[in-house]
Amino acid sequence: QVQLVESGGGLVQAGGSLRLSCAASGRTSGTYAMGWFRQVPGKAREFVAAISWSDGSTLHAGSVKGRFTVSRDNSKNTVYLQMSSLKPEDTAVYYCAVSLFYSSDYSRTTNYNYWGQGTQVTVSS
């Protein structure tokens, strides 16, 4: 079992920045990757970014590339999402997730084993 706890969400004006954190605990030794997704009511969960736990390689969705950056601190079992130049359309509940197996595509929700409870990000115009 792996437990994930997100933090750092909140209300911010358009153009502002936020940093989300996701701390993992439990059986984390088998982590292959961690990812960030977001979801608004009535829509499917959307991929935001992912990072390989071994070599730190990253993947970002086109809609956030250049504005969001995913990073990790292996010693703290924590993944971060630095969000800048926020837009109202970034408003969503943000979830982190952990994958305990290799995949060629960490943008798919089905390639993750455990999920956090989510943290709300609201960007006002």
Short mmCIF file of N, CA and C in Angstrom, two decimals:
data_model
loop_
_atom_site.label_atom_id
_atom_site.label_comp_id
_atom_site.label_asym_id
_atom_site.label_seq_id
_atom_site.Cartn_x
_atom_site.Cartn_y
_atom_site.Cartn_z
N GLN A 1 0.84 -1.19 0.00
CA GLN A 1 0.00 0.00 0.00
C GLN A 1 0.88 1.24 0.00
N VAL A 2 0.45 2.23 -0.74
CA VAL A 2 1.13 3.53 -0.76
C VAL A 2 0.08 4.59 -0.45
N GLN A 3 0.43 5.50 0.42
CA GLN A 3 -0.46 6.62 0.73
C GLN A 3 0.15 7.89 0.14
N LEU A 4 -0.72 8.71 -0.44
CA LEU A 4 -0.30 9.96 -1.07
C LEU A 4 -1.10 11.10 -0.47
N VAL A 5 -0.39 12.16 -0.10
CA VAL A 5 -1.06 13.33 0.47
C VAL A 5 -0.61 14.57 -0.29
N GLU A 6 -1.56 15.21 -0.96
CA GLU A 6 -1.26 16.44 -1.70
C GLU A 6 -1.45 17.65 -0.80
N SER A 7 -0.75 18.71 -1.12
CA SER A 7 -0.92 19.98 -0.42
C SER A 7 -0.49 21.10 -1.35
N GLY A 8 -0.86 22.32 -0.99
CA GLY A 8 -0.42 23.49 -1.73
C GLY A 8 -1.45 24.13 -2.62
N GLY A 9 -2.63 23.53 -2.71
CA GLY A 9 -3.66 24.13 -3.52
C GLY A 9 -4.21 25.40 -2.89
N GLY A 10 -5.04 26.11 -3.66
CA GLY A 10 -5.63 27.33 -3.12
C GLY A 10 -6.18 28.20 -4.22
N LEU A 11 -6.46 29.44 -3.85
CA LEU A 11 -7.01 30.44 -4.77
C LEU A 11 -5.90 31.39 -5.18
N VAL A 12 -5.78 31.63 -6.47
CA VAL A 12 -4.75 32.51 -6.98
C VAL A 12 -5.31 33.29 -8.16
N GLN A 13 -4.79 34.47 -8.38
CA GLN A 13 -5.23 35.26 -9.52
C GLN A 13 -4.53 34.78 -10.79
N ALA A 14 -5.18 35.02 -11.91
CA ALA A 14 -4.57 34.67 -13.20
C ALA A 14 -3.20 35.34 -13.32
N GLY A 15 -2.26 34.57 -13.84
CA GLY A 15 -0.88 35.05 -13.94
C GLY A 15 -0.03 34.70 -12.75
N GLY A 16 -0.64 34.23 -11.68
CA GLY A 16 0.08 33.90 -10.46
C GLY A 16 0.68 32.51 -10.50
N SER A 17 1.25 32.13 -9.35
CA SER A 17 1.94 30.85 -9.24
C SER A 17 1.50 30.10 -7.99
N LEU A 18 1.62 28.79 -8.06
CA LEU A 18 1.40 27.91 -6.92
C LEU A 18 2.36 26.73 -7.05
N ARG A 19 2.72 26.14 -5.92
CA ARG A 19 3.47 24.91 -5.95
C ARG A 19 2.73 23.84 -5.17
N LEU A 20 2.41 22.76 -5.85
CA LEU A 20 1.77 21.63 -5.22
C LEU A 20 2.83 20.62 -4.78
N SER A 21 2.56 19.96 -3.67
CA SER A 21 3.43 18.91 -3.17
C SER A 21 2.62 17.64 -2.99
N CYS A 22 3.28 16.51 -3.13
CA CYS A 22 2.64 15.23 -2.91
C CYS A 22 3.64 14.33 -2.21
N ALA A 23 3.34 14.00 -0.96
CA ALA A 23 4.23 13.17 -0.16
C ALA A 23 3.72 11.73 -0.17
N ALA A 24 4.60 10.82 -0.48
CA ALA A 24 4.25 9.40 -0.53
C ALA A 24 4.80 8.69 0.71
N SER A 25 4.01 7.76 1.22
CA SER A 25 4.46 6.94 2.35
C SER A 25 3.97 5.52 2.15
N GLY A 26 4.53 4.62 2.96
CA GLY A 26 4.18 3.21 2.81
C GLY A 26 5.21 2.49 1.96
N ARG A 27 4.76 1.59 1.13
CA ARG A 27 5.65 0.76 0.33
C ARG A 27 6.06 1.49 -0.96
N THR A 28 6.90 2.48 -0.80
CA THR A 28 7.30 3.33 -1.92
C THR A 28 8.54 2.84 -2.65
N SER A 29 9.18 1.80 -2.17
CA SER A 29 10.45 1.39 -2.75
C SER A 29 10.32 0.91 -4.19
N GLY A 30 9.11 0.52 -4.57
CA GLY A 30 8.91 0.02 -5.93
C GLY A 30 8.40 1.06 -6.90
N THR A 31 8.56 2.34 -6.56
CA THR A 31 8.03 3.40 -7.41
C THR A 31 8.79 3.50 -8.73
N TYR A 32 8.05 3.52 -9.83
CA TYR A 32 8.63 3.75 -11.14
C TYR A 32 8.43 5.20 -11.60
N ALA A 33 7.26 5.73 -11.30
CA ALA A 33 6.96 7.10 -11.74
C ALA A 33 5.88 7.68 -10.85
N MET A 34 5.82 8.99 -10.85
CA MET A 34 4.72 9.70 -10.20
C MET A 34 4.17 10.71 -11.17
N GLY A 35 2.88 10.93 -11.07
CA GLY A 35 2.24 11.82 -12.02
C GLY A 35 1.27 12.77 -11.35
N TRP A 36 0.93 13.80 -12.09
CA TRP A 36 -0.09 14.77 -11.70
C TRP A 36 -1.19 14.77 -12.76
N PHE A 37 -2.41 14.75 -12.27
CA PHE A 37 -3.59 14.83 -13.13
C PHE A 37 -4.51 15.88 -12.55
N ARG A 38 -5.48 16.31 -13.33
CA ARG A 38 -6.47 17.26 -12.84
C ARG A 38 -7.84 16.91 -13.39
N GLN A 39 -8.85 17.37 -12.68
CA GLN A 39 -10.21 17.03 -13.06
C GLN A 39 -11.16 18.14 -12.67
N VAL A 40 -12.06 18.46 -13.60
CA VAL A 40 -13.15 19.39 -13.32
C VAL A 40 -14.44 18.60 -13.36
N PRO A 41 -15.47 19.07 -12.67
CA PRO A 41 -16.73 18.33 -12.62
C PRO A 41 -17.29 18.05 -14.01
N GLY A 42 -17.69 16.81 -14.22
CA GLY A 42 -18.30 16.43 -15.48
C GLY A 42 -17.34 16.07 -16.58
N LYS A 43 -16.03 16.15 -16.29
CA LYS A 43 -15.05 15.82 -17.31
C LYS A 43 -14.12 14.73 -16.82
N ALA A 44 -13.47 14.07 -17.75
CA ALA A 44 -12.53 13.02 -17.41
C ALA A 44 -11.28 13.60 -16.77
N ARG A 45 -10.62 12.77 -15.99
CA ARG A 45 -9.35 13.19 -15.37
C ARG A 45 -8.31 13.38 -16.48
N GLU A 46 -7.59 14.50 -16.40
CA GLU A 46 -6.69 14.92 -17.46
C GLU A 46 -5.24 14.86 -17.00
N PHE A 47 -4.38 14.32 -17.84
CA PHE A 47 -2.96 14.26 -17.53
C PHE A 47 -2.34 15.65 -17.52
N VAL A 48 -1.46 15.89 -16.54
CA VAL A 48 -0.76 17.16 -16.45
C VAL A 48 0.75 16.95 -16.64
N ALA A 49 1.34 16.08 -15.81
CA ALA A 49 2.79 15.88 -15.88
C ALA A 49 3.14 14.59 -15.16
N ALA A 50 4.31 14.05 -15.51
CA ALA A 50 4.80 12.84 -14.85
C ALA A 50 6.32 12.89 -14.80
N ILE A 51 6.87 12.15 -13.83
CA ILE A 51 8.32 12.11 -13.67
C ILE A 51 8.77 10.71 -13.33
N SER A 52 9.84 10.29 -13.97
CA SER A 52 10.43 8.98 -13.68
C SER A 52 11.15 9.05 -12.34
N TRP A 53 10.93 8.04 -11.51
CA TRP A 53 11.56 8.04 -10.19
C TRP A 53 13.05 7.70 -10.28
N SER A 54 13.46 7.00 -11.31
CA SER A 54 14.86 6.57 -11.40
C SER A 54 15.76 7.63 -12.00
N ASP A 55 15.37 8.18 -13.15
CA ASP A 55 16.28 9.11 -13.81
C ASP A 55 15.76 10.54 -13.88
N GLY A 56 14.56 10.77 -13.37
CA GLY A 56 14.03 12.13 -13.32
C GLY A 56 13.53 12.67 -14.64
N SER A 57 13.45 11.82 -15.65
CA SER A 57 12.93 12.32 -16.92
C SER A 57 11.46 12.71 -16.74
N THR A 58 11.04 13.72 -17.47
CA THR A 58 9.71 14.28 -17.26
C THR A 58 8.89 14.29 -18.55
N LEU A 59 7.61 14.40 -18.34
CA LEU A 59 6.65 14.51 -19.44
C LEU A 59 5.60 15.52 -19.01
N HIS A 60 5.30 16.48 -19.86
CA HIS A 60 4.28 17.49 -19.55
C HIS A 60 3.24 17.53 -20.66
N ALA A 61 2.00 17.72 -20.28
CA ALA A 61 0.95 17.90 -21.27
C ALA A 61 1.20 19.19 -22.04
N GLY A 62 0.75 19.18 -23.29
CA GLY A 62 0.95 20.35 -24.13
C GLY A 62 0.32 21.61 -23.56
N SER A 63 -0.80 21.44 -22.86
CA SER A 63 -1.53 22.60 -22.34
C SER A 63 -0.80 23.30 -21.20
N VAL A 64 0.19 22.62 -20.60
CA VAL A 64 0.90 23.22 -19.47
C VAL A 64 2.39 23.38 -19.74
N LYS A 65 2.86 22.89 -20.86
CA LYS A 65 4.28 22.94 -21.16
C LYS A 65 4.76 24.38 -21.19
N GLY A 66 5.87 24.62 -20.52
CA GLY A 66 6.40 25.97 -20.43
C GLY A 66 5.85 26.77 -19.28
N ARG A 67 4.79 26.29 -18.65
CA ARG A 67 4.20 26.98 -17.49
C ARG A 67 4.31 26.15 -16.21
N PHE A 68 4.18 24.84 -16.34
CA PHE A 68 4.25 23.94 -15.19
C PHE A 68 5.52 23.12 -15.26
N THR A 69 6.07 22.79 -14.11
CA THR A 69 7.26 21.94 -14.05
C THR A 69 7.11 20.92 -12.93
N VAL A 70 7.28 19.67 -13.28
CA VAL A 70 7.24 18.60 -12.29
C VAL A 70 8.67 18.28 -11.84
N SER A 71 8.82 18.03 -10.56
CA SER A 71 10.13 17.67 -10.02
C SER A 71 9.93 16.71 -8.86
N ARG A 72 11.03 16.16 -8.36
CA ARG A 72 10.92 15.18 -7.28
C ARG A 72 12.07 15.33 -6.31
N ASP A 73 11.84 14.86 -5.10
CA ASP A 73 12.89 14.74 -4.09
C ASP A 73 12.80 13.31 -3.58
N ASN A 74 13.68 12.47 -4.10
CA ASN A 74 13.62 11.05 -3.75
C ASN A 74 13.83 10.83 -2.25
N SER A 75 14.67 11.65 -1.64
CA SER A 75 14.96 11.47 -0.21
C SER A 75 13.74 11.72 0.66
N LYS A 76 12.81 12.51 0.14
CA LYS A 76 11.58 12.83 0.89
C LYS A 76 10.37 12.11 0.31
N ASN A 77 10.58 11.28 -0.71
CA ASN A 77 9.45 10.60 -1.38
C ASN A 77 8.36 11.60 -1.74
N THR A 78 8.78 12.71 -2.30
CA THR A 78 7.85 13.80 -2.59
C THR A 78 8.02 14.25 -4.03
N VAL A 79 6.88 14.52 -4.67
CA VAL A 79 6.87 15.08 -6.01
C VAL A 79 6.21 16.45 -5.94
N TYR A 80 6.67 17.35 -6.77
CA TYR A 80 6.18 18.73 -6.78
C TYR A 80 5.64 19.08 -8.15
N LEU A 81 4.74 20.04 -8.17
CA LEU A 81 4.28 20.62 -9.41
C LEU A 81 4.32 22.13 -9.24
N GLN A 82 5.31 22.75 -9.87
CA GLN A 82 5.41 24.20 -9.86
C GLN A 82 4.57 24.74 -11.00
N MET A 83 3.58 25.56 -10.65
CA MET A 83 2.66 26.10 -11.64
C MET A 83 2.82 27.60 -11.72
N SER A 84 3.09 28.09 -12.91
CA SER A 84 3.27 29.52 -13.12
C SER A 84 2.37 29.98 -14.25
N SER A 85 2.22 31.29 -14.37
CA SER A 85 1.37 31.87 -15.43
C SER A 85 0.02 31.17 -15.46
N LEU A 86 -0.57 31.02 -14.29
CA LEU A 86 -1.82 30.27 -14.19
C LEU A 86 -2.95 30.98 -14.92
N LYS A 87 -3.84 30.18 -15.49
CA LYS A 87 -4.98 30.66 -16.23
C LYS A 87 -6.26 30.15 -15.58
N PRO A 88 -7.38 30.85 -15.78
CA PRO A 88 -8.64 30.35 -15.21
C PRO A 88 -8.95 28.91 -15.64
N GLU A 89 -8.54 28.53 -16.83
CA GLU A 89 -8.82 27.17 -17.29
C GLU A 89 -7.97 26.11 -16.60
N ASP A 90 -7.02 26.53 -15.77
CA ASP A 90 -6.26 25.59 -14.95
C ASP A 90 -7.01 25.21 -13.68
N THR A 91 -8.14 25.87 -13.44
CA THR A 91 -8.94 25.56 -12.26
C THR A 91 -9.41 24.11 -12.30
N ALA A 92 -9.12 23.37 -11.24
CA ALA A 92 -9.46 21.95 -11.18
C ALA A 92 -9.04 21.40 -9.83
N VAL A 93 -9.46 20.17 -9.58
CA VAL A 93 -8.87 19.41 -8.48
C VAL A 93 -7.66 18.67 -9.05
N TYR A 94 -6.54 18.85 -8.39
CA TYR A 94 -5.29 18.24 -8.85
C TYR A 94 -4.98 17.01 -8.00
N TYR A 95 -4.67 15.91 -8.68
CA TYR A 95 -4.38 14.65 -8.02
C TYR A 95 -2.96 14.19 -8.35
N CYS A 96 -2.29 13.65 -7.38
CA CYS A 96 -1.04 12.97 -7.69
C CYS A 96 -1.28 11.46 -7.64
N ALA A 97 -0.41 10.73 -8.32
CA ALA A 97 -0.55 9.29 -8.43
C ALA A 97 0.83 8.65 -8.52
N VAL A 98 0.88 7.39 -8.13
CA VAL A 98 2.15 6.66 -8.18
C VAL A 98 1.97 5.40 -9.01
N SER A 99 3.00 5.12 -9.80
CA SER A 99 3.00 3.89 -10.60
C SER A 99 4.09 2.97 -10.08
N LEU A 100 3.72 1.72 -9.85
CA LEU A 100 4.65 0.73 -9.33
C LEU A 100 5.13 -0.24 -10.40
N PHE A 101 4.93 0.15 -11.67
CA PHE A 101 5.40 -0.71 -12.74
C PHE A 101 5.86 0.15 -13.91
N TYR A 102 6.67 -0.48 -14.79
CA TYR A 102 7.14 0.25 -15.97
C TYR A 102 6.00 0.42 -16.97
N SER A 103 5.97 1.60 -17.59
CA SER A 103 5.03 1.85 -18.68
C SER A 103 5.71 2.75 -19.69
N SER A 104 5.29 2.61 -20.93
CA SER A 104 5.80 3.51 -21.96
C SER A 104 4.96 4.77 -22.06
N ASP A 105 3.89 4.83 -21.26
CA ASP A 105 2.98 5.96 -21.36
C ASP A 105 2.39 6.30 -20.00
N TYR A 106 3.06 7.20 -19.30
CA TYR A 106 2.57 7.59 -17.98
C TYR A 106 1.54 8.71 -18.04
N SER A 107 1.03 9.00 -19.22
CA SER A 107 -0.05 9.97 -19.32
C SER A 107 -1.42 9.32 -19.15
N ARG A 108 -1.45 8.01 -19.05
CA ARG A 108 -2.71 7.29 -18.93
C ARG A 108 -3.01 6.99 -17.46
N THR A 109 -4.23 7.28 -17.04
CA THR A 109 -4.61 7.04 -15.65
C THR A 109 -4.52 5.57 -15.28
N THR A 110 -4.71 4.70 -16.26
CA THR A 110 -4.71 3.26 -15.98
C THR A 110 -3.32 2.73 -15.65
N ASN A 111 -2.29 3.55 -15.84
CA ASN A 111 -0.93 3.10 -15.54
C ASN A 111 -0.45 3.53 -14.16
N TYR A 112 -1.39 3.86 -13.29
CA TYR A 112 -1.07 4.26 -11.91
C TYR A 112 -1.82 3.36 -10.93
N ASN A 113 -1.14 3.09 -9.82
CA ASN A 113 -1.70 2.17 -8.83
C ASN A 113 -2.44 2.87 -7.69
N TYR A 114 -1.91 3.99 -7.25
CA TYR A 114 -2.48 4.67 -6.10
C TYR A 114 -2.64 6.16 -6.41
N TRP A 115 -3.65 6.74 -5.75
CA TRP A 115 -3.99 8.14 -5.98
C TRP A 115 -4.14 8.87 -4.65
N GLY A 116 -3.83 10.16 -4.69
CA GLY A 116 -4.09 11.01 -3.55
C GLY A 116 -5.54 11.45 -3.52
N GLN A 117 -5.88 12.22 -2.50
CA GLN A 117 -7.26 12.65 -2.31
C GLN A 117 -7.59 13.90 -3.13
N GLY A 118 -6.58 14.56 -3.65
CA GLY A 118 -6.80 15.74 -4.48
C GLY A 118 -6.70 17.03 -3.71
N THR A 119 -6.30 18.08 -4.40
CA THR A 119 -6.24 19.41 -3.81
C THR A 119 -6.79 20.40 -4.83
N GLN A 120 -7.64 21.30 -4.36
CA GLN A 120 -8.32 22.24 -5.25
C GLN A 120 -7.41 23.40 -5.61
N VAL A 121 -7.36 23.69 -6.89
CA VAL A 121 -6.69 24.89 -7.40
C VAL A 121 -7.73 25.72 -8.13
N THR A 122 -7.87 26.97 -7.71
CA THR A 122 -8.83 27.88 -8.32
C THR A 122 -8.09 29.12 -8.79
N VAL A 123 -8.23 29.41 -10.08
CA VAL A 123 -7.56 30.58 -10.66
C VAL A 123 -8.64 31.58 -11.06
N SER A 124 -8.61 32.74 -10.47
CA SER A 124 -9.61 33.76 -10.75
C SER A 124 -9.10 34.69 -11.86
N SER A 125 -10.06 35.17 -12.63
CA SER A 125 -9.70 36.05 -13.76
C SER A 125 -9.67 37.50 -13.34
#
